[in-house]
mmCIF file of C-alpha atoms in Angstrom:
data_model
loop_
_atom_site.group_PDB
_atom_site.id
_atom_site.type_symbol
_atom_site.label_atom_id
_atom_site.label_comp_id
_atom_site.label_asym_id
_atom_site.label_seq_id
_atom_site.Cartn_x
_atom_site.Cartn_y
_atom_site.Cartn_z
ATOM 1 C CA UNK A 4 1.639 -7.355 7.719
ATOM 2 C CA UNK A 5 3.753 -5.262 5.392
ATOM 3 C CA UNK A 6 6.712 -7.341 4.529
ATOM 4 C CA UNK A 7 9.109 -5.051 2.215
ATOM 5 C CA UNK A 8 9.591 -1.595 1.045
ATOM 6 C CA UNK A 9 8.114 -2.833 -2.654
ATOM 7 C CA UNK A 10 4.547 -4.178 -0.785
ATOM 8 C CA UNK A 11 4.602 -0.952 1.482
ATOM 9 C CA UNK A 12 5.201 1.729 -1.793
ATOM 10 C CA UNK A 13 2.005 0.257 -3.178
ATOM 11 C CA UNK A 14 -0.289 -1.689 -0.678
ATOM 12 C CA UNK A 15 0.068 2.034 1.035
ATOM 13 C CA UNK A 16 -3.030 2.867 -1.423
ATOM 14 C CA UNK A 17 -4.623 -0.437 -0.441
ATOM 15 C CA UNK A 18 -5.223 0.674 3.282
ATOM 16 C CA UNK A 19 -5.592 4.351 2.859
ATOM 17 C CA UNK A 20 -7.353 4.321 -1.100
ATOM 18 C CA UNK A 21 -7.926 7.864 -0.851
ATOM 19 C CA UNK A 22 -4.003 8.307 -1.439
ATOM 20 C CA UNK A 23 -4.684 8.295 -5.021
ATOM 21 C CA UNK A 24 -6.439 11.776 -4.752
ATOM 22 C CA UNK A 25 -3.313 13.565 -3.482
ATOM 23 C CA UNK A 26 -1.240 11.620 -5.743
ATOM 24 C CA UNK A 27 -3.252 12.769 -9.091
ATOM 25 C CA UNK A 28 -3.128 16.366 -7.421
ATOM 26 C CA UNK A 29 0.693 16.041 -7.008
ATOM 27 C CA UNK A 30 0.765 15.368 -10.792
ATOM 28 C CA UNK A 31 -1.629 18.345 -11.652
ATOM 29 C CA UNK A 32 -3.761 15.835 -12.957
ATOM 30 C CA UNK A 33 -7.630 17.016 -13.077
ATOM 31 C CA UNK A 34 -9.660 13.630 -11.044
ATOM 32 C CA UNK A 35 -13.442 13.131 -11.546
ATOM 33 C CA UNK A 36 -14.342 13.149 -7.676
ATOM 34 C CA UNK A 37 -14.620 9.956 -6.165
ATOM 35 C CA UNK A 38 -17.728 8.691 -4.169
ATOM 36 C CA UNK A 39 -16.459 5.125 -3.297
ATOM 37 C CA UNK A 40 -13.182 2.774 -3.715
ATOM 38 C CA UNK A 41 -13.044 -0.790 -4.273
ATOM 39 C CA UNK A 42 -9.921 -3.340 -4.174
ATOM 40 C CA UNK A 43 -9.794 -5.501 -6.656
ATOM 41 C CA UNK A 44 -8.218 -8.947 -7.766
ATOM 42 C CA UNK A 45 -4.716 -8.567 -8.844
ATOM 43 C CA UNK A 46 -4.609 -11.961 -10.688
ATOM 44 C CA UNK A 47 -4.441 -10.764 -14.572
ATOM 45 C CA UNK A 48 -3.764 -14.417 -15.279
ATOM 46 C CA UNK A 49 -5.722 -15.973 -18.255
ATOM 47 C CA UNK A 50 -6.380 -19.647 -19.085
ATOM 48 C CA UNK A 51 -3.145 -20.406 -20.090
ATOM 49 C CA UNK A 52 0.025 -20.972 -17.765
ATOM 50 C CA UNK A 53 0.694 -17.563 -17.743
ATOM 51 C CA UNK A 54 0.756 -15.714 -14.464
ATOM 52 C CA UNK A 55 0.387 -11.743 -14.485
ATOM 53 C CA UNK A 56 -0.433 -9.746 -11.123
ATOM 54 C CA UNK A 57 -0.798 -6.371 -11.056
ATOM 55 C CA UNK A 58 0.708 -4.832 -7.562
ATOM 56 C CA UNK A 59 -2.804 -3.385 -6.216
ATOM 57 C CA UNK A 60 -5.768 -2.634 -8.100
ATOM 58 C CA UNK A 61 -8.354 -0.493 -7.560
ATOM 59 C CA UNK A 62 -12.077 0.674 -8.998
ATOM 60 C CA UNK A 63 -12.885 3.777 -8.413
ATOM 61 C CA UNK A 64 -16.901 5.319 -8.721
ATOM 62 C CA UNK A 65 -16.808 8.683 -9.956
ATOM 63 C CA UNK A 66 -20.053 11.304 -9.021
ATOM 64 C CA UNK A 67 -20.799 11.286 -12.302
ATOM 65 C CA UNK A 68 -22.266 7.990 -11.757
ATOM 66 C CA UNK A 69 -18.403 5.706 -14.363
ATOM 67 C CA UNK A 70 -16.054 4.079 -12.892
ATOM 68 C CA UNK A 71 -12.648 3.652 -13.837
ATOM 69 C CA UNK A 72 -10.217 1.310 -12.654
ATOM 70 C CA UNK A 73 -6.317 1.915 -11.180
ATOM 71 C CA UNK A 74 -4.038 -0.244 -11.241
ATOM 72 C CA UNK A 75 -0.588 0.751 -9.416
ATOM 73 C CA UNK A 76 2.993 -0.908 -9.727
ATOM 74 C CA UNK A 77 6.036 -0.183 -7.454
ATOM 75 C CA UNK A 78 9.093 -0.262 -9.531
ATOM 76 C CA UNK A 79 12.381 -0.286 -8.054
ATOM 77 C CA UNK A 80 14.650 -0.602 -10.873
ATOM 78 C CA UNK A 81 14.570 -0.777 -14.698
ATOM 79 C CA UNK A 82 13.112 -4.114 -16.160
ATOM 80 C CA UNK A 83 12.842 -3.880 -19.730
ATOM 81 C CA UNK A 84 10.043 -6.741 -19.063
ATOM 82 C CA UNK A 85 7.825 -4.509 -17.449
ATOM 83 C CA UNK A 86 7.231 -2.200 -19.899
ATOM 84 C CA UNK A 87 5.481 -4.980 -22.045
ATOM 85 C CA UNK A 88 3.510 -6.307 -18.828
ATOM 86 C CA UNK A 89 2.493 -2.828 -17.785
ATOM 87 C CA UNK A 90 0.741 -2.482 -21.472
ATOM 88 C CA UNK A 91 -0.598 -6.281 -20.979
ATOM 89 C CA UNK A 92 -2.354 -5.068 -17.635
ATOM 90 C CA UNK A 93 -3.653 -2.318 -19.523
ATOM 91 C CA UNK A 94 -5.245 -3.687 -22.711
ATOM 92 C CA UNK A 95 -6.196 -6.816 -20.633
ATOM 93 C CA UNK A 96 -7.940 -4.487 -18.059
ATOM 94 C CA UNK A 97 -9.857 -2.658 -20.650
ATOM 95 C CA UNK A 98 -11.091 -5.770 -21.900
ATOM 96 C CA UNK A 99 -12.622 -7.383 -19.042
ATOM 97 C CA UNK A 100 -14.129 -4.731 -17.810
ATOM 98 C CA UNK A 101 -15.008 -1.795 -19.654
ATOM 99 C CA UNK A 102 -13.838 0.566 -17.629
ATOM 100 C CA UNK A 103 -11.226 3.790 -18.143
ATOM 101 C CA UNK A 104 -7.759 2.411 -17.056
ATOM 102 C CA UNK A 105 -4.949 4.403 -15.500
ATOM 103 C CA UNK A 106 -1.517 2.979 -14.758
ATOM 104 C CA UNK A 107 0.096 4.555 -11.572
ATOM 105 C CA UNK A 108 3.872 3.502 -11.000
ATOM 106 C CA UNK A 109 5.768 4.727 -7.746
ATOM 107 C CA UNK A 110 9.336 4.515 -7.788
ATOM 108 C CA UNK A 111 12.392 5.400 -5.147
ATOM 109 C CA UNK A 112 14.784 6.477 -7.379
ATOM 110 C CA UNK A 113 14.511 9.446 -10.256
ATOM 111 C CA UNK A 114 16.066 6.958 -12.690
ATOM 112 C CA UNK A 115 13.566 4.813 -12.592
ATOM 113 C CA UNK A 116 11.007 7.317 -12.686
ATOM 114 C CA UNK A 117 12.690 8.856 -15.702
ATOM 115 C CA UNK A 118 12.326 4.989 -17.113
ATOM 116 C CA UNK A 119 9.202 4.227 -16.439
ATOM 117 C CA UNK A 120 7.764 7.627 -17.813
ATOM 118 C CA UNK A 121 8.984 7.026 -21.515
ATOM 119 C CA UNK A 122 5.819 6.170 -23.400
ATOM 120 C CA UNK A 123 5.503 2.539 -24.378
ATOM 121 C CA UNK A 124 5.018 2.320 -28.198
ATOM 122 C CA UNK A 125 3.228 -0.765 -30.009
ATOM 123 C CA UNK A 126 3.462 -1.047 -33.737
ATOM 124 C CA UNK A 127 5.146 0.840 -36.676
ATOM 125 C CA UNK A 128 7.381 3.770 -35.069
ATOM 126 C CA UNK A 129 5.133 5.942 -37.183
ATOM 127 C CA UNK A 130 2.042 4.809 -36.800
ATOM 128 C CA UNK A 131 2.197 2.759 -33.530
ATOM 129 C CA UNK A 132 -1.173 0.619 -32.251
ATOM 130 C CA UNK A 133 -1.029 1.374 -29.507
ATOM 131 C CA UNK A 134 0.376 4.021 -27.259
ATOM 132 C CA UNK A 135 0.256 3.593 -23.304
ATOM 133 C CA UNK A 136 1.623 6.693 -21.105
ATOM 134 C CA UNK A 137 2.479 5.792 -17.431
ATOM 135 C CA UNK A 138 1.894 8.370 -14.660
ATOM 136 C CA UNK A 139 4.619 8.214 -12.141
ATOM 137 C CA UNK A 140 5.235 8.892 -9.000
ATOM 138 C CA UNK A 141 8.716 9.552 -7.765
ATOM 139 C CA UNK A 142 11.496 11.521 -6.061
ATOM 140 C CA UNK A 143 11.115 14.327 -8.870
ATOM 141 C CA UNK A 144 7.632 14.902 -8.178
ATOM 142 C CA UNK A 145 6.483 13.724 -5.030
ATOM 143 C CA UNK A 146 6.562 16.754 -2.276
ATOM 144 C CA UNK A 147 9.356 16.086 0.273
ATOM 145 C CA UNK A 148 7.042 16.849 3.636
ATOM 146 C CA UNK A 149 9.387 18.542 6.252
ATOM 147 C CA UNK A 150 6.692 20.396 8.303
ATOM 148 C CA UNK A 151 4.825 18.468 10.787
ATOM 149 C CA UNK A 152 1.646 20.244 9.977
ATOM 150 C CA UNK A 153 1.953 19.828 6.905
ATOM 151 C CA UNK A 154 2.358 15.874 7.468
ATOM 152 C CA UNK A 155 -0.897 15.706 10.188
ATOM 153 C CA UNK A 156 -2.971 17.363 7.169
ATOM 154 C CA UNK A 157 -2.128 14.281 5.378
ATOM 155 C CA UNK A 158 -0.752 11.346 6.915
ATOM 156 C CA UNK A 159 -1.206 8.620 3.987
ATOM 157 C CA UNK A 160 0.705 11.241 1.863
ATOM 158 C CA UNK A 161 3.387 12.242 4.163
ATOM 159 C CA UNK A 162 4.114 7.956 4.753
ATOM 160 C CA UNK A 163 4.500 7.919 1.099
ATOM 161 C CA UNK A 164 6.526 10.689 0.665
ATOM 162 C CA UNK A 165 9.030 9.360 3.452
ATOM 163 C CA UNK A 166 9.488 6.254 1.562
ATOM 164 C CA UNK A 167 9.473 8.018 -1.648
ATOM 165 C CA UNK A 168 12.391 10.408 -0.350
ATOM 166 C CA UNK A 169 13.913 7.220 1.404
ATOM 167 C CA UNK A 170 17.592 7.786 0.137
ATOM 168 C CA UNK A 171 17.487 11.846 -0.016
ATOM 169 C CA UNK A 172 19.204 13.582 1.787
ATOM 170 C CA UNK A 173 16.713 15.297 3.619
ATOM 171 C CA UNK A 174 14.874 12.105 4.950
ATOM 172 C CA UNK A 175 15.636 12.959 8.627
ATOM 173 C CA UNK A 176 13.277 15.805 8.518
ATOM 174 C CA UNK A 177 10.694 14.234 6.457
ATOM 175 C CA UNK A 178 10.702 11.815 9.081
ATOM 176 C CA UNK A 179 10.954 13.944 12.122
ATOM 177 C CA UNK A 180 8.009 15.633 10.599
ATOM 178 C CA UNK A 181 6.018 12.329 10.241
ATOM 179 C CA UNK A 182 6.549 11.267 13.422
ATOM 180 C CA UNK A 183 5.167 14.517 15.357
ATOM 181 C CA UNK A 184 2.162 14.365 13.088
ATOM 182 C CA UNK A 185 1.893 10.386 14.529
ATOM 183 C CA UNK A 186 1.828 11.366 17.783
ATOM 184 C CA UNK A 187 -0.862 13.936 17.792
ATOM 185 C CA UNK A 188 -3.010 11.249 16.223
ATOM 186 C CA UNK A 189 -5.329 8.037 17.035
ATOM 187 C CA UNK A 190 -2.897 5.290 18.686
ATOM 188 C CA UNK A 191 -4.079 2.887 16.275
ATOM 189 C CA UNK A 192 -4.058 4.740 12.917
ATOM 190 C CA UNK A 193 -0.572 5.412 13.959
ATOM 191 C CA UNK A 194 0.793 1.986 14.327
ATOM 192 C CA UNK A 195 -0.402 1.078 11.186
ATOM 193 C CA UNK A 196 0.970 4.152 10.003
ATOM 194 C CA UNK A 197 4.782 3.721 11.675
ATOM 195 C CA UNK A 198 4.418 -0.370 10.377
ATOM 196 C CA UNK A 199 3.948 1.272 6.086
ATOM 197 C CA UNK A 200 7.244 3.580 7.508
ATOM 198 C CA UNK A 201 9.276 0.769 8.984
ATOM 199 C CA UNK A 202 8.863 -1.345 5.752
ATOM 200 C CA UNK A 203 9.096 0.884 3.318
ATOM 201 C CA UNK A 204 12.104 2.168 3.926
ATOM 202 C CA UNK A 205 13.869 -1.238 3.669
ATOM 203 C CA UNK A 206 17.291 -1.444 4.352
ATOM 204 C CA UNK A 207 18.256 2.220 3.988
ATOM 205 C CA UNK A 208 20.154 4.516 6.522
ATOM 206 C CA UNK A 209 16.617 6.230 7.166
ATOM 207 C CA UNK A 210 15.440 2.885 8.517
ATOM 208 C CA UNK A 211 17.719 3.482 11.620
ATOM 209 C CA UNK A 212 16.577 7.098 11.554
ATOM 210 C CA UNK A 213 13.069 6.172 12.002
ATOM 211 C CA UNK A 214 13.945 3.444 14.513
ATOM 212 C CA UNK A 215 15.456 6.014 16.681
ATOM 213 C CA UNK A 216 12.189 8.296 16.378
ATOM 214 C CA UNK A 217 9.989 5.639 17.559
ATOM 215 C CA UNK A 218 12.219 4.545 20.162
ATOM 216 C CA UNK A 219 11.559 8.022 21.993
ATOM 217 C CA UNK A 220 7.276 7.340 22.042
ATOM 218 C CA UNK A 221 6.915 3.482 22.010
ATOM 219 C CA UNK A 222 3.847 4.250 24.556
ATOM 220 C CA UNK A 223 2.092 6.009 21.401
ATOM 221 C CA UNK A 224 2.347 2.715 19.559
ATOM 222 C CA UNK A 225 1.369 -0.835 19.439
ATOM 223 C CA UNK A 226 2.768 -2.371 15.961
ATOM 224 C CA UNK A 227 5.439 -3.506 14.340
ATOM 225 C CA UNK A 228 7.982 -1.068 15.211
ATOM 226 C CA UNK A 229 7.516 -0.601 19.127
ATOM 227 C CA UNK A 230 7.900 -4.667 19.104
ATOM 228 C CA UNK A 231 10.609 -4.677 17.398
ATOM 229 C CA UNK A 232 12.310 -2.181 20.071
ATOM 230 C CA UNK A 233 11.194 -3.974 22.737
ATOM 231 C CA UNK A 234 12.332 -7.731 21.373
ATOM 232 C CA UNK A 235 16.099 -6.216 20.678
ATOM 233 C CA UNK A 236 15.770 -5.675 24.538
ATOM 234 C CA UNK A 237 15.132 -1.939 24.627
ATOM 235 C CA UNK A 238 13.727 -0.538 27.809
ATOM 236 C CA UNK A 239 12.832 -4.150 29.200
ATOM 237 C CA UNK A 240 11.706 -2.949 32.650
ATOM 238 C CA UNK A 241 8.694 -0.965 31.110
ATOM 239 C CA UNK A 242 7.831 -4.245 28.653
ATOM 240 C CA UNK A 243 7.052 -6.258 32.046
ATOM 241 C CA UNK A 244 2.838 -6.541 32.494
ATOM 242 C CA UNK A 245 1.909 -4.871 28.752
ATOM 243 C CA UNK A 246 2.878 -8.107 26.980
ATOM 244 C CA UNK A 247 -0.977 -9.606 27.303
ATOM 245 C CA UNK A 248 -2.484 -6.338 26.273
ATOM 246 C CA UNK A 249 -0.233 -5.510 23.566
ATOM 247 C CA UNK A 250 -0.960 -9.083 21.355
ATOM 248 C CA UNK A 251 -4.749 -8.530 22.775
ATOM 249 C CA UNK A 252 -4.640 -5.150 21.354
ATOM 250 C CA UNK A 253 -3.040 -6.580 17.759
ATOM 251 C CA UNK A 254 -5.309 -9.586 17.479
ATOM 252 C CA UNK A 255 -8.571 -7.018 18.332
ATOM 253 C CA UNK A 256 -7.103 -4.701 15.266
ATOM 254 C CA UNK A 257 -6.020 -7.117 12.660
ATOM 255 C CA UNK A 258 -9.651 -8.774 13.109
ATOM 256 C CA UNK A 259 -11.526 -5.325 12.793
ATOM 257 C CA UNK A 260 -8.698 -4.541 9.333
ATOM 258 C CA UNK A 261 -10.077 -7.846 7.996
ATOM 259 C CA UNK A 262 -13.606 -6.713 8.297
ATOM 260 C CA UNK A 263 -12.792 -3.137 7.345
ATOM 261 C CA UNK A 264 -11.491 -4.175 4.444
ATOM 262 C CA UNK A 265 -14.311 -6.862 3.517
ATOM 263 C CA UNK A 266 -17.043 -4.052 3.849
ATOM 264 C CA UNK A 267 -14.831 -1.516 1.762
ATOM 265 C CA UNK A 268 -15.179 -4.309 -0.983
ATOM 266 C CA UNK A 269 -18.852 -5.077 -0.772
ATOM 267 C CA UNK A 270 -18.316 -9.124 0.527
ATOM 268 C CA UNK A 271 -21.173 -9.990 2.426
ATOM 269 C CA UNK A 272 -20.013 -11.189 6.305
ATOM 270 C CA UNK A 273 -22.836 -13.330 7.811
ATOM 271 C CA UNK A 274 -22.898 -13.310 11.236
ATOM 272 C CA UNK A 275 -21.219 -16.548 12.057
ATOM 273 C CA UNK A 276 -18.457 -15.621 9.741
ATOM 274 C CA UNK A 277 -17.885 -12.314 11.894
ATOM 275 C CA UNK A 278 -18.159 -14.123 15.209
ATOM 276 C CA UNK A 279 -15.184 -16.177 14.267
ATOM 277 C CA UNK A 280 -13.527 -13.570 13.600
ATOM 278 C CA UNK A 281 -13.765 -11.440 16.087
ATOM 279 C CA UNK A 282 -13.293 -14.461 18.115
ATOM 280 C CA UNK A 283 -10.095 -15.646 16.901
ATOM 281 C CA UNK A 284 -7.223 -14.993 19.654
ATOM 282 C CA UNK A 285 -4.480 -16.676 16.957
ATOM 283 C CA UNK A 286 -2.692 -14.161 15.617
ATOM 284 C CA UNK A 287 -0.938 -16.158 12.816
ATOM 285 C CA UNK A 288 -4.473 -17.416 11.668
ATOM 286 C CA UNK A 289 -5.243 -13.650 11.702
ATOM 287 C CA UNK A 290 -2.567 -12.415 9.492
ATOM 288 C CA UNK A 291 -3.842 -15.143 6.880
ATOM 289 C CA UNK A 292 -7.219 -14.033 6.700
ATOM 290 C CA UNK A 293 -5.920 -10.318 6.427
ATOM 291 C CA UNK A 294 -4.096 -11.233 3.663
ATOM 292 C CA UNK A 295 -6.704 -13.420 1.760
ATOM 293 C CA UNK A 296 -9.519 -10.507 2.578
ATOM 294 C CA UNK A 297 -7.491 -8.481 -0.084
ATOM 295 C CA UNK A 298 -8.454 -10.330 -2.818
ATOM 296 C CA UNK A 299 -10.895 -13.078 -1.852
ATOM 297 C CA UNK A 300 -14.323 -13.363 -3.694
ATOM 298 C CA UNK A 301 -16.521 -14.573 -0.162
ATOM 299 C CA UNK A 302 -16.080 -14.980 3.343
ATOM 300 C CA UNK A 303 -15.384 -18.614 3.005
ATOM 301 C CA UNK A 304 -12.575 -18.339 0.829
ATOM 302 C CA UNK A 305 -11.041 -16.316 3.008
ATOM 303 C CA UNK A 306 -11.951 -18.419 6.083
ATOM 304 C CA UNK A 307 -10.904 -21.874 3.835
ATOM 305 C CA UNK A 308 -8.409 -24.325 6.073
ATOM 306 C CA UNK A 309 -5.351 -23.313 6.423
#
């Protein structure tokens, strides 16, 4: 489960990959078109004790038949000691794989953004060794989605842009917006939707504002944000005999995101390995795995004792 606004900004792209394509056309960035997107290990650390992750990481097959890889960082302040890590990632990246490598950073405020766009220069001043531009996402560039059309069009994108836009002063119809397009759509896709919303905004003013929205169609929704209504005791009477099906309906979803996201990687799930999942009524245990399926090499690893 999405914990904080900085997992929600990127691991956003990790449940909905195709993101990326209205992100490079918000830039007016020309894409090779995509024909399928893998997650990859974040864990940039090499032999010695020196631990790097990259926030989400993604290879990308193009039609032409390449791949290229994206990795993405949320950012939400300046850290001089990124700026060296970000290039790390990137000549690391290249190395290992072979492939094209595009840095993606997504930031809340337009200070940051301004920061992390400054090209990162390696060497002599003039004749660096290296040069590494970041592409940027942020409150300067990212379309502030007010029309709820608009946001149905493109959910993934309209998510982002509300926690992009999360201290404007036009988030209340960004999020008005977002929440008519959730309603109109699949119950499910929209609790996972509202639970990217809920955390990414954090502990803004907007977080309230969305808490409202959802408070007025808690029957549309069964995540993270119509439980958290109903355990600060909202409209208790109506809670009474959904209880049961509620955490049956979570524990049915969170096992079919773990095998979701397992196929969109390529790991092989033999058929005992997807019984016990599927069979699992713990929650907790379920919330592990999910995790774990993110980055795990087999089934067993991510089915390894807790």
């Amino acid at each position: 489960m999405v914990s904080s606004p900085h997992e929600a900004h990127h691991r956003i792209f990790q449940e909905n990959p195709g993101l990326f394509t209205s992100a490079f056309h918000t830039l007016g960035i020309p894409f090779p078109e995509p024909v399928a997107v893998s997650l990859m290990d974040t864990d940039l650390t090499e032999i010695r004790p020196l631990e790097r992750h990259v926030d989400t990481l993604l290879r990308i097959d193009v039609a032409d038949g390449g791949s290229l890889l994206l990795a993405i960082e949320a950012q939400g302040k300046k850290d001089p000691d990124k700026r060296s890590s970000w290039a790390y990632y990137l000549a690391h990246l290249y190395a290992k794989f072979r492939y094209p490598c595009v840095l993606l950073v997504v930031c809340r405020d337009k200070g940051t953004a301004e920061w992390a766009a400054e090209p990162i220069h390696i060497g002599l001043d003039k004749h660096p060794s290296l040069v590494a531009h970041p592409l940027v996402l942020g409150p300067h560039n990212v379309p502030m989605v007010t029309d709820a059309v608009r946001a149905a069009d493109d959910i993934p994108m309209a998510v982002f842009s509300a926690i992009t836009h999360s201290n404007d002063h036009d988030i209340a119809a960004i999020l008005e917006a977002l929440a008519e397009a959730l309603r109109g759509t699949d119950a499910d896709a929209a609790a996972v939707f509202a639970e990217f919303t809920e955390a990414g905004l954090g502990a803004t003013p907007a977080r309230e504002i969305w808490r409202n929205l959802m408070g007025t169609g808690l029957s549309h929704f069964r995540g993270f944000v119509a439980e958290s209504f109903r355990d600060e005791g909202r409209d208790e009477g109506r809670v009474e005999g959904r209880v049961e099906g509620r955490v049956e309906g979570r524990v049915e979803g969170r096992a079919e995101d773990i095998l979701r996201i397992l196929a969109v990687r390529g790991v092989a799930v033999p058929d005992e390995a997807r019984q016990r999942i599927t069979e699992c009524k713990d929650l907790a245990v379920l919330d592990v795995w999910f995790e774990r399926a993110v980055t795990a090499p087999t089934t067993d690893a991510v089915l390894a004792e807790i």
